[in-house]
Coordinates of C-alpha atoms and ligand atoms in Angstrom, one line a residue:
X1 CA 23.6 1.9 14.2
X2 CA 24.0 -1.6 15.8
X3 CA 20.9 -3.1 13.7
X4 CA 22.5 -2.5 10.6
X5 CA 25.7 -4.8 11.5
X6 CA 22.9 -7.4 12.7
X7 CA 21.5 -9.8 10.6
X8 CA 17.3 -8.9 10.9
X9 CA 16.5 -12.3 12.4
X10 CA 19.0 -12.3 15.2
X11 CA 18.7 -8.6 15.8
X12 CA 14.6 -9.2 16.3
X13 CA 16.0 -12.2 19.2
X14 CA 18.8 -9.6 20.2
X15 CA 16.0 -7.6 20.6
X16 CA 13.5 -9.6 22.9
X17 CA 16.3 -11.7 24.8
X18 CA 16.8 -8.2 25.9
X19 CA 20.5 -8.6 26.2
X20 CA 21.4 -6.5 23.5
X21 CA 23.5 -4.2 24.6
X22 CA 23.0 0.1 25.0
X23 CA 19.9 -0.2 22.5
X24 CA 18.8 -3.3 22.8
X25 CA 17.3 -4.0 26.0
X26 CA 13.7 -4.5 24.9
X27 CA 11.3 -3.8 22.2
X28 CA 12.0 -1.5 18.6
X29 CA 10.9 1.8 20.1
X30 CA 9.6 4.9 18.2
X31 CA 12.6 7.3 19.6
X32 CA 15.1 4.5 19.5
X33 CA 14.2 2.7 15.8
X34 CA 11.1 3.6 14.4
X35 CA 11.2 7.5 14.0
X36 CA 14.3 7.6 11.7
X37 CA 12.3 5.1 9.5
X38 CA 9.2 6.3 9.7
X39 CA 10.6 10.0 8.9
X40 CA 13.0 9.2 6.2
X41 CA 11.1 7.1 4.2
X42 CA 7.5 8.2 4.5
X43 CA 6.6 11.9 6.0
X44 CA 7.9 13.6 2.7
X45 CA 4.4 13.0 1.7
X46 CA 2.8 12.1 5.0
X47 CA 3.1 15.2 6.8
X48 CA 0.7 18.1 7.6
X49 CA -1.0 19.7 4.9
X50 CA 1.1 17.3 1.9
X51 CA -0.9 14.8 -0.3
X52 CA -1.6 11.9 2.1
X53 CA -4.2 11.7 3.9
X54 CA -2.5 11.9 7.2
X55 CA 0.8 13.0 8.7
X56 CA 2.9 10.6 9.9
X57 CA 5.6 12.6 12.4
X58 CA 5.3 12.4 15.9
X59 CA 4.4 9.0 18.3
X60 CA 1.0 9.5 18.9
X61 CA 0.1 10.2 14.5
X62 CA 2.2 6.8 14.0
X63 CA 0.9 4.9 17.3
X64 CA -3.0 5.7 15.7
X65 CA -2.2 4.1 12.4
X66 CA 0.5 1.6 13.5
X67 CA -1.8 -1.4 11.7
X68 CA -2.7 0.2 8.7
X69 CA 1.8 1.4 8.6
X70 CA 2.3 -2.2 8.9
X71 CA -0.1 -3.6 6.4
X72 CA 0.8 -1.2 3.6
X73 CA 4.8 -1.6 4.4
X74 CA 4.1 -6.2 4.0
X75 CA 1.8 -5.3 0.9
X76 CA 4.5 -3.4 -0.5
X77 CA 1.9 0.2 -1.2
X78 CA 3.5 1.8 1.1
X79 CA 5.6 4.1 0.2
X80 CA 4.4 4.0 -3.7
X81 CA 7.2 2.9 -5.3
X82 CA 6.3 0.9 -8.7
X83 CA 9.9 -0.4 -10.0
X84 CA 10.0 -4.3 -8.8
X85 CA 12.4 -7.1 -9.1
X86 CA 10.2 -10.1 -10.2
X87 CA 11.9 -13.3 -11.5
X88 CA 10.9 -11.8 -14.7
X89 CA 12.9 -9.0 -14.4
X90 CA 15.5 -8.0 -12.4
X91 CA 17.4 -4.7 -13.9
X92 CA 21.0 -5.2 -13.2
X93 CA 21.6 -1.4 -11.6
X94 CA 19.4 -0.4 -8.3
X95 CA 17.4 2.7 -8.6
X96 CA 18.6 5.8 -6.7
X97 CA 16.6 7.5 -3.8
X98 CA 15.2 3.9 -3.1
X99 CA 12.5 4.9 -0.5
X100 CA 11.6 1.0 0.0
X101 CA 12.3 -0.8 3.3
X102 CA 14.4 -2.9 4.0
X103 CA 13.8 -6.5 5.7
X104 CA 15.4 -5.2 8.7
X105 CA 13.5 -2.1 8.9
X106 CA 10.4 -3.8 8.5
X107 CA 11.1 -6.5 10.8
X108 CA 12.0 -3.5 13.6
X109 CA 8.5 -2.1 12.4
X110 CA 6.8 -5.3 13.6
X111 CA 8.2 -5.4 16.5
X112 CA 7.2 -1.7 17.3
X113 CA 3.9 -2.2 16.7
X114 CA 3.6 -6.2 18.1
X115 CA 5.3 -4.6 21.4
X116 CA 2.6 -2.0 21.4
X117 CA 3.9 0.8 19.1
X118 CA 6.6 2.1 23.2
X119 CA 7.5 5.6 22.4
X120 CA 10.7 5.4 24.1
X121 CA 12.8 7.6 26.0
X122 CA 13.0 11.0 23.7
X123 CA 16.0 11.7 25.8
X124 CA 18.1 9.2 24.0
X125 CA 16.3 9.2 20.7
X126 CA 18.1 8.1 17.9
X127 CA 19.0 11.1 14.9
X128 CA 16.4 11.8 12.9
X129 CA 17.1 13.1 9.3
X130 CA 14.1 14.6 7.9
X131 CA 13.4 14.5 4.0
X132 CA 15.5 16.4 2.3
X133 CA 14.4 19.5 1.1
X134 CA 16.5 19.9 -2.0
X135 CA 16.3 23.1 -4.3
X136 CA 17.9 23.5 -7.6
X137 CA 21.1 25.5 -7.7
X138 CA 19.8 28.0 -10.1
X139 CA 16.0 28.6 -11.1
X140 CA 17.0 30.2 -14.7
X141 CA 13.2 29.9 -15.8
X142 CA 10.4 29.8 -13.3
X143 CA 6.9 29.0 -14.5
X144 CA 3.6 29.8 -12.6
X145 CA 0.5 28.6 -13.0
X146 CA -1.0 32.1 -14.5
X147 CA -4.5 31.2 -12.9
X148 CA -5.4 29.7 -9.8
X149 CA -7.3 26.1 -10.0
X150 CA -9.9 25.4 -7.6
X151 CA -10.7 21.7 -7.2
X152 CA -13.7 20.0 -5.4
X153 CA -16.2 17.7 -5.4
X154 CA -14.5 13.6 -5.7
X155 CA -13.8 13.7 -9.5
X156 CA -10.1 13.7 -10.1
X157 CA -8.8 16.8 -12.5
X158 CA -6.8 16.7 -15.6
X159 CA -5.6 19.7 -17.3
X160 CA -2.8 20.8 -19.4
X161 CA -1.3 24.3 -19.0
X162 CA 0.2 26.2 -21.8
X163 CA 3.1 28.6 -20.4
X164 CA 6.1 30.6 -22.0
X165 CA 9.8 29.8 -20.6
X166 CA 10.6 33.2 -22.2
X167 CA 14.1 32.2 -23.9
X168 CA 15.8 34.5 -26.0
X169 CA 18.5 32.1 -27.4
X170 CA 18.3 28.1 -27.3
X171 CA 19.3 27.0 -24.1
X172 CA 19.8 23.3 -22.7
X173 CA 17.9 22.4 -19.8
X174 CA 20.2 20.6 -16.4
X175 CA 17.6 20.7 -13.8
X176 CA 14.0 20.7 -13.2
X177 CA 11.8 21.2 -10.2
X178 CA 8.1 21.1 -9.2
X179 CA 6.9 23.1 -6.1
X180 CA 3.6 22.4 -5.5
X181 CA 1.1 25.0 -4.9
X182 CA -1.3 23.2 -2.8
X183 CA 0.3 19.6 -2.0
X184 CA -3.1 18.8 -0.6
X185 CA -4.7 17.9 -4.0
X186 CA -1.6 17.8 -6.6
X187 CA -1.1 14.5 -7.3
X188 CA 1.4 14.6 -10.2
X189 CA 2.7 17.0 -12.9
X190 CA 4.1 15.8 -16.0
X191 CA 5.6 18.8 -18.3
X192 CA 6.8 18.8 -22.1
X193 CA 8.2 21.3 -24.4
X194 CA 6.1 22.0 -27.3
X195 CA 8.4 21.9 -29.9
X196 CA 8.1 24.5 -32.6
X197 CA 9.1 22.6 -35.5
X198 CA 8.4 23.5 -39.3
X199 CA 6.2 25.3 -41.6
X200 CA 4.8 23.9 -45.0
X201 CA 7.7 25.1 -46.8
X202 CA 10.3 23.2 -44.2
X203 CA 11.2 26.4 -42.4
X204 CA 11.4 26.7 -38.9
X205 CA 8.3 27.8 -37.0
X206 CA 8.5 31.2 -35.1
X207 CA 6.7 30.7 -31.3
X208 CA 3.9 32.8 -32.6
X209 CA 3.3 30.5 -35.5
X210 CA 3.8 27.4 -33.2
X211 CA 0.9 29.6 -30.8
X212 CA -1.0 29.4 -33.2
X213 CA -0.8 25.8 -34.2
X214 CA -1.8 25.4 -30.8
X215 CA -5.0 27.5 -31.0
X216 CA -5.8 25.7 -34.3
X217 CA -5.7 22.7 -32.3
X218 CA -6.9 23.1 -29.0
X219 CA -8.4 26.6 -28.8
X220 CA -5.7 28.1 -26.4
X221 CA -2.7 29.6 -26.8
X222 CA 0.1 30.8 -23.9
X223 CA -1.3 31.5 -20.2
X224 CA -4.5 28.6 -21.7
X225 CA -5.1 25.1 -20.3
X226 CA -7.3 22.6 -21.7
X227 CA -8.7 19.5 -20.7
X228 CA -6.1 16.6 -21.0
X229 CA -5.8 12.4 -19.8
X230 CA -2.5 11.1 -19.8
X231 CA -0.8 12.9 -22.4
X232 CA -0.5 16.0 -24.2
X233 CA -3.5 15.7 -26.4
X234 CA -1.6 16.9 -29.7
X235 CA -2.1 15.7 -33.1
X236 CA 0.2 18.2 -35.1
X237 CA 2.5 19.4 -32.7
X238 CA 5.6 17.6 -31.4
X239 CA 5.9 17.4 -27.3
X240 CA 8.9 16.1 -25.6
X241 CA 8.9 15.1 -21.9
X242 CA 10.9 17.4 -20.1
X243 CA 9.8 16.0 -16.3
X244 CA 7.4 13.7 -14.5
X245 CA 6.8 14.7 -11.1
X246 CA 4.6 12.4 -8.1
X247 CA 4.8 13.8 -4.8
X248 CA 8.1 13.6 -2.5
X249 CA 9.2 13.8 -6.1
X250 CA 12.9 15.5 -6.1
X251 CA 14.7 18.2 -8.3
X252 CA 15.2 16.5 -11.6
X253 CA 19.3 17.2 -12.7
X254 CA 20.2 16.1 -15.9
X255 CA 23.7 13.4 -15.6
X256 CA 26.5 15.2 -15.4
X257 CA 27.8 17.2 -18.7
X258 CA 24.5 16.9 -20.3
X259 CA 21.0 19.2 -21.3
X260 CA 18.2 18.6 -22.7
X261 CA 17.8 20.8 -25.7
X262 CA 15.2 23.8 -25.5
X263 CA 14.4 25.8 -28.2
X264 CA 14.4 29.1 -27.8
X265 CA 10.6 29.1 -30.0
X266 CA 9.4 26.3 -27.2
X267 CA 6.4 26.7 -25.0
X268 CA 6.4 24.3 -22.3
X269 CA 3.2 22.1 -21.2
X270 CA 2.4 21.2 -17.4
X271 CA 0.3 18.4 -17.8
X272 CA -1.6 18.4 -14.0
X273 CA -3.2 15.7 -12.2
X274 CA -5.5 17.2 -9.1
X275 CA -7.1 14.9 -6.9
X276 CA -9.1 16.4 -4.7
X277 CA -9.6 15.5 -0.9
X278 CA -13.6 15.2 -0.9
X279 CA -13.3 17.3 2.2
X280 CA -14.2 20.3 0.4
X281 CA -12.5 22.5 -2.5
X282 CA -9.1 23.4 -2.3
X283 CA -7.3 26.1 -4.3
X284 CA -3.9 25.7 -6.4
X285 CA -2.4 29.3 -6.1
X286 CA 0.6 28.5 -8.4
X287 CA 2.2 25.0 -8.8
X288 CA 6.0 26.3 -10.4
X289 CA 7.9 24.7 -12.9
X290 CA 11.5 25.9 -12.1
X291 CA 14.9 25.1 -15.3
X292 CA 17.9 25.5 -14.3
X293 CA 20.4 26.0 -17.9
X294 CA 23.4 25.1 -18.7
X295 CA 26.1 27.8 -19.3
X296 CA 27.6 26.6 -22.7
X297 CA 26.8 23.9 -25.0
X298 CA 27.0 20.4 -23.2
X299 CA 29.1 17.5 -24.3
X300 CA 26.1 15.2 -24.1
X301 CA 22.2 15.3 -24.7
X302 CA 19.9 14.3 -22.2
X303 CA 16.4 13.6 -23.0
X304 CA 13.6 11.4 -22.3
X305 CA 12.2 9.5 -25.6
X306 CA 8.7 7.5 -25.5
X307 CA 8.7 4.3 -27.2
X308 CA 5.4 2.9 -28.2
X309 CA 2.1 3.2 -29.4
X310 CA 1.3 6.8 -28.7
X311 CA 1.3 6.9 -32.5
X312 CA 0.3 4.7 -35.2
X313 CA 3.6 6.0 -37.2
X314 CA 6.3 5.6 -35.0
X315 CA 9.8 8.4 -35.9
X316 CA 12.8 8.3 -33.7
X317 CA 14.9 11.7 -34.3
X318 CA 17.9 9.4 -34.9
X319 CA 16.3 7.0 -37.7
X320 CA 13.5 5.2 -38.4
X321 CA 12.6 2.3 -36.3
X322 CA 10.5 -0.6 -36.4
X323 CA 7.4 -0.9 -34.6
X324 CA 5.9 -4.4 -34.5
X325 CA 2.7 -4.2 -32.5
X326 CA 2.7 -7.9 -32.0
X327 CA 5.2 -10.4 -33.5
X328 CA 4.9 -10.9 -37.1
X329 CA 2.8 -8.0 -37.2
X330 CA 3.4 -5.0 -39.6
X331 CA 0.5 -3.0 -39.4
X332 CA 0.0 -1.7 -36.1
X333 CA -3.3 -2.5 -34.0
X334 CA -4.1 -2.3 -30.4
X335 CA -7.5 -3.2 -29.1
X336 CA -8.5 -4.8 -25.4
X337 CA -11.2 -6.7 -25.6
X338 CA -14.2 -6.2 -22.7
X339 CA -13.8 -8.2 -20.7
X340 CA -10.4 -10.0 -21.2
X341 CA -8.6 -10.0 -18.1
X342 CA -5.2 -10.8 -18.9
X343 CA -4.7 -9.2 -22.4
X344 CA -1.2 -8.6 -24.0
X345 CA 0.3 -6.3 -26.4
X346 CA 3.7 -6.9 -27.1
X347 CA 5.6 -4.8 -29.4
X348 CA 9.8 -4.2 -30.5
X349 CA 11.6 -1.5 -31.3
X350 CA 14.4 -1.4 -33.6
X351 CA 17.0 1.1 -33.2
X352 CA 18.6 2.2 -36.5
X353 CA 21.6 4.4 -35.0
X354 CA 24.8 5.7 -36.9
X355 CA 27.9 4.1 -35.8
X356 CA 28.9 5.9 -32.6
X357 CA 25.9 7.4 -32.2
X358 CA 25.2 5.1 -28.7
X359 CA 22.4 5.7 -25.9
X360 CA 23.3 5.6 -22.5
X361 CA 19.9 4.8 -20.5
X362 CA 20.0 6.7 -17.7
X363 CA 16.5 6.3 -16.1
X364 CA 13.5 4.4 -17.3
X365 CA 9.4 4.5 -16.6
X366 CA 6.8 3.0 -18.0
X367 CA 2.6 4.3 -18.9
X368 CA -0.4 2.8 -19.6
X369 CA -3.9 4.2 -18.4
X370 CA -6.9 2.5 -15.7
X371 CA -6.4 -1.0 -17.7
X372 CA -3.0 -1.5 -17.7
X373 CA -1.9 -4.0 -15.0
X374 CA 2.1 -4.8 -15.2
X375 CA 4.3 -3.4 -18.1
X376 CA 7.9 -4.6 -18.4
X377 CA 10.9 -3.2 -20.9
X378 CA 13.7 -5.4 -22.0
X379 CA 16.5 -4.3 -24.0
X380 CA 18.2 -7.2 -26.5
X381 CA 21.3 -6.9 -28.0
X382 CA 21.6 -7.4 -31.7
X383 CA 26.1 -7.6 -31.0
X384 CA 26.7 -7.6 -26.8
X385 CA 29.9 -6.3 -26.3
X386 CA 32.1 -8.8 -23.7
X387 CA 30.8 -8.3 -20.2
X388 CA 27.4 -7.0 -21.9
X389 CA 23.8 -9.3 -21.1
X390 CA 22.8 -9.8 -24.7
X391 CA 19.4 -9.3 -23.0
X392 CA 18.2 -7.3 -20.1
X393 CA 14.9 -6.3 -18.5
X394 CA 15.4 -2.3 -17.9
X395 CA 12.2 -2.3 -15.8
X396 CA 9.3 -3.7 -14.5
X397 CA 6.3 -2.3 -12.7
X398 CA 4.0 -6.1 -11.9
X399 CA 1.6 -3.5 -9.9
X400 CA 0.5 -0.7 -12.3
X401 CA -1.2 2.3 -10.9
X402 CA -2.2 5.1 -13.0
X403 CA -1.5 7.7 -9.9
X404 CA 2.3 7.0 -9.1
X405 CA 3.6 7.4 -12.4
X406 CA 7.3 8.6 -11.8
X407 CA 10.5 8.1 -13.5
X408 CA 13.2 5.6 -12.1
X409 CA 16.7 7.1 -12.8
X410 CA 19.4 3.9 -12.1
X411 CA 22.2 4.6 -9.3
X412 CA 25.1 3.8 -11.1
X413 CA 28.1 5.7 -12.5
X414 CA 27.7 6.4 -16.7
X415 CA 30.0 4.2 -17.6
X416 CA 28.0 1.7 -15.8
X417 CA 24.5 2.3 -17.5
X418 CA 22.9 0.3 -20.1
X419 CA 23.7 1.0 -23.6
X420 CA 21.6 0.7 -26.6
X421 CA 24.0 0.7 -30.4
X422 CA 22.2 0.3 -33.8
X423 CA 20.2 -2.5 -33.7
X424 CA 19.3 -3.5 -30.7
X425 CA 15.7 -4.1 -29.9
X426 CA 13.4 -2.3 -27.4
X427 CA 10.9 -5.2 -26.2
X428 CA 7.5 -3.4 -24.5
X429 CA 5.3 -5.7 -22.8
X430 CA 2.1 -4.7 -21.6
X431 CA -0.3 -7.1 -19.9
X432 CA -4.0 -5.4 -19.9
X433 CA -6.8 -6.0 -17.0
X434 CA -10.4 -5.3 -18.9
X435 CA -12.7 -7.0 -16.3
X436 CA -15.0 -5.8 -13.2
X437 CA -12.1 -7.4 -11.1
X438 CA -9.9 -4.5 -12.0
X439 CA -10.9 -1.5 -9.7
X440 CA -9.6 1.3 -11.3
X441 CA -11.5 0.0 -14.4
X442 CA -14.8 -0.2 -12.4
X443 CA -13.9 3.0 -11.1
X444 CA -13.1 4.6 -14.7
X445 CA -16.5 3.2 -16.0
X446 CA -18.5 4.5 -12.7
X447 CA -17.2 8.0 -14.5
X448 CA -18.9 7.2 -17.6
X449 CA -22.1 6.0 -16.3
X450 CA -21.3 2.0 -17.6
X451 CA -21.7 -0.9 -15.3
X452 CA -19.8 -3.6 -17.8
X453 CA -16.5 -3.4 -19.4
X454 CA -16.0 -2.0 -23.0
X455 CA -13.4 -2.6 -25.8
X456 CA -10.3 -0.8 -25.3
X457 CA -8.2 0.9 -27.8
X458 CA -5.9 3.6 -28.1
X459 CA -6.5 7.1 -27.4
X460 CA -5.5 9.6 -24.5
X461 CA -9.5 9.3 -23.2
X462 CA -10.2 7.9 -19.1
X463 CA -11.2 4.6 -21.1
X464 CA -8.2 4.2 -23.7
X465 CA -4.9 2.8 -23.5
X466 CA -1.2 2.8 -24.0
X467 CA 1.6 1.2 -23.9
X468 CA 4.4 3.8 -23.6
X469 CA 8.5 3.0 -22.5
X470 CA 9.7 6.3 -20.9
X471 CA 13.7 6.2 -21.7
X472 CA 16.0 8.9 -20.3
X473 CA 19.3 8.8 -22.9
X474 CA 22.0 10.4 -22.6
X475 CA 24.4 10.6 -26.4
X476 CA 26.8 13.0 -27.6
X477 CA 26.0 16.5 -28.7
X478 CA 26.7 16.5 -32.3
X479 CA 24.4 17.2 -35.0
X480 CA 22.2 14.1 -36.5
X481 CA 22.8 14.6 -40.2
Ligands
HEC501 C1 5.3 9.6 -2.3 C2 4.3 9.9 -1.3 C3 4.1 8.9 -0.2 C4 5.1 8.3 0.6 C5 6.6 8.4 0.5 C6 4.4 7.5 1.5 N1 3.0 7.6 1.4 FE1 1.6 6.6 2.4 N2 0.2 7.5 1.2 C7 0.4 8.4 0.3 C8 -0.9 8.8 -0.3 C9 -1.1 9.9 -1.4 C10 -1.9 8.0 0.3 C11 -3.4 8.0 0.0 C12 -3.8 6.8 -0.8 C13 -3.2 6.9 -2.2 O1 -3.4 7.9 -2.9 O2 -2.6 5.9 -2.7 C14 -1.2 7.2 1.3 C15 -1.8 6.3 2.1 C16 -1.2 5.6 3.1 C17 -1.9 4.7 4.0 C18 -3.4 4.4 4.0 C19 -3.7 3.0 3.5 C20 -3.1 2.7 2.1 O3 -2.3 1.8 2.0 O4 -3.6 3.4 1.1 C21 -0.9 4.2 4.9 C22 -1.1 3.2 6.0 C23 0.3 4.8 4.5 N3 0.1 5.6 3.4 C24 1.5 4.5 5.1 C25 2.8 4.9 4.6 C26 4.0 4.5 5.2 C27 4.2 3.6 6.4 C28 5.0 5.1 4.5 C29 6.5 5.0 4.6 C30 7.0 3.7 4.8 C31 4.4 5.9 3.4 N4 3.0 5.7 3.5 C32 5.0 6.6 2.4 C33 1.6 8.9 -0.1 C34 2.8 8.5 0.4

């Protein structure tokens, strides 16, 4: 299209000189410019019946919220998309399926709407690709929500589902995808596997005797959910993230010649976000968690590890590492004092990693609860190879909000992806907002029936925190001895 040889600036005089050849002879109109935008980059959500809270698809939808399009496109909410460059950080690969607009797009949406939102002639309208509606290859496993969830009322809905993939042999996992059952109040899904691991005596642990590990623990076993806040909730069981799904979210494929190991003794954990449209209740009739596996044994292992301080005792299946909660710190602590609005907790991990035994970093996202503000991730290099940063930030997300978390995978070929050896330091930065003038903290005490803030410390409650690196790795597929 001509405005994409254009520099913005000139195209925007191009535009209103009105000599701009077959296009160009007046305003940005919604047929000629605006739909292909507008429908690309935002109706995967904004459409009829989906999450937001209106559809944005025709002329006369966009034309009624053309102000409210334009202020959330200059504050940057609009779409959600939580990865930023700051001068802090700037990670050296762009992200794939970047659903941000570019200057010239949102110069050509200022126009539309300072021109008076002109629909154009249809006739000519420009080629409209709408979102893509991807599906996995292969749906292997499918899991169902075995119950139906009503939601209502305005409080938002946290639960954790407990759900059997069924396998008879250990499989790898290549693909995921979430299909919403009611994309009116689903607001994000994050799954795990629960992994079975051993008994007292070191041996393995059958899925019945992880079951009932999991009724010790939280009173439900397979086809259960229980009550859960950012996080599976589980003291003696071992979950690994297998997904983390926000709406317009895509089908989740593991790089290429990699899985992510699944036992075949694994139960798998949707950990569900409803928020409900205070219109009136609304009824999930089966949200699906669809794997796609691999045929054979992979060459590589993809997984995503969590860094941080979701434990006070901190393993890493390759080693032990070493978790400094804040420099010159052994003994970890983590506590946000009422109050304090710009707190930080800074904390390193080490990698101890047998020679060879490199991680690729594939993808990167970052958690923290209603407090958190801005986290950032920085990998530094105890020995950079030539042509290596001995430092770089991996990501940053400077506007924090509890209700887009999503993973960020990089666009970039492997060979081009971060790598961390033995030795190198994970850096997690995590700068805390405990005041009134955070308003998803005033909103998180509301809940509670509090007025003033409270000390923060760790937990997986409304009113704890984290500090948690999500790091999709990709290594070879031999056995850690
Ligand atoms: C990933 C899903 C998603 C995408 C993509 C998306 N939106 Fe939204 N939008 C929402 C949701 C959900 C809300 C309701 C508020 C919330 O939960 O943050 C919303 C709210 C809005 C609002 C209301 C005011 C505000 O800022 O909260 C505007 C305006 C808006 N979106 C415009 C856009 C435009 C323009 C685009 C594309 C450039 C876009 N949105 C892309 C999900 C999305």
């Amino acid at each position: 299209m001509l405005r994409d040889l254009v520099h913005p600036l000139l195209w925007s005089s191009v535009l209103w000189s009105g000599c701009g050849g077959p296009e160009g002879s007046g305003p940005p109109t919604w047929h000629g410019d605006v739909a292909p935008i507008v429908i690309e980059r935002c109706s995967g959500c904004h459409n009829t019946g989906g999450i937001a809270p209106f559809p944005l698809e025709t002329h006369a939808q966009a034309s009624d919220f053309a102000d409210a399009i334009l202020g959330s496109i200059e504050d940057g909410s609009m779409p959600p998309f939580l990865a930023q460059e700051t001068d802090a950080c700037r990670p050296r690969l762009p992200w794939a399926h970047d659903l941000r607009l570019s200057e010239s797009d949102k110069q050509l949406l200022r126009g539309w709407v300072e021109a008076g939102t002109p629909e154009g002639d249809p006739a000519t309208a420009s080629p409209v690709d709408p979102p893509e509606q991807l599906q996995l290859e292969r749906a292997d496993v499918v899991l169902t929500l075995p119950e139906p969830v009503t939601v209502e009322g305005t409080a938002d809905v946290h639960t954790c589902v407990v759900l059997d993939p069924g396998l008879l042999e250990d499989s790898f996992v290549t693909g995921r995808q979430i299909v919403a059952g009611n994309p009116k109040v689903l607001h994000h899904v994050v799954s795990y596997t629960l992994l079975p691991g051993v008994d007292e005596e070191g041996q393995p642990r059958s899925k019945e005797q992880l079951e009932a590990a999991l009724i010790a623990e939280r009173g439900v076993g397979i086809g259960g959910s229980y009550d859960c806040f950012g996080g599976p909730g589980l003291e003696t069981i071992e979950a690994e993230m297998l997904d983390a799904w926000a709406p317009g979210g895509r089908p989740n494929l593991a790089p290429p010649n990699s899985g992510q190991p699944l036992s075949k003794d694994a139960l798998v954990l949707l950990d569900i976000h409803y928020h409900p449209t205070g219109l009136g209740p609304e009824t999930d009739a089966g949200t699906t968690l669809s794997l796609m596996l691999a045929d054979a044994p992979p060459e590589l292992i993809s997984q995503t590890i969590l860094l941080g301080n979701f434990s006070e005792r901190f393993e890493s299946p390759f080693g032990i590492g070493d978790l400094l909660m804040q420099p010159g710190e052994r003994e970890p602590s983590f506590s946000i004092p009422a109050g304090a609005q710009e707190h930080v907790e800074e904390m390193t991990w080490e990698w101890i990693l047998l020679p060879g035994f490199d991680l690729s970093v594939y993808g990167m996202g970052t958690h923290m609860h209603y407090v958190g503000r801005d986290m950032s991730v920085t990998l530094e290099r105890a020995a950079p190879l030539p042509g290596e940063p001995g430092s770089e930030c991996l990501i940053q997300t400077p506007a924090w909000d509890f209700n887009w978390q999503r993973g960020y995978e990089y666009d970039a070929p492997f060979e081009e992806l971060p790598v961390m050896r033995n030795g190198d330091v994970v850096r997690m930065r995590c700068v805390f907002d405990n005041s009134m003038s955070n308003g998803f903290v005033v909103d998180a005490l509301s809940e509670q029936g509090l007025s003033e803030p409270v000390e923060v410390g760790l937990g997986e409650d409304t009113l704890d925190e984290m500090c948690l690196a999500a790091i999709a790795i990709v290594y070879p597929n031999f056995p850690v001895p």
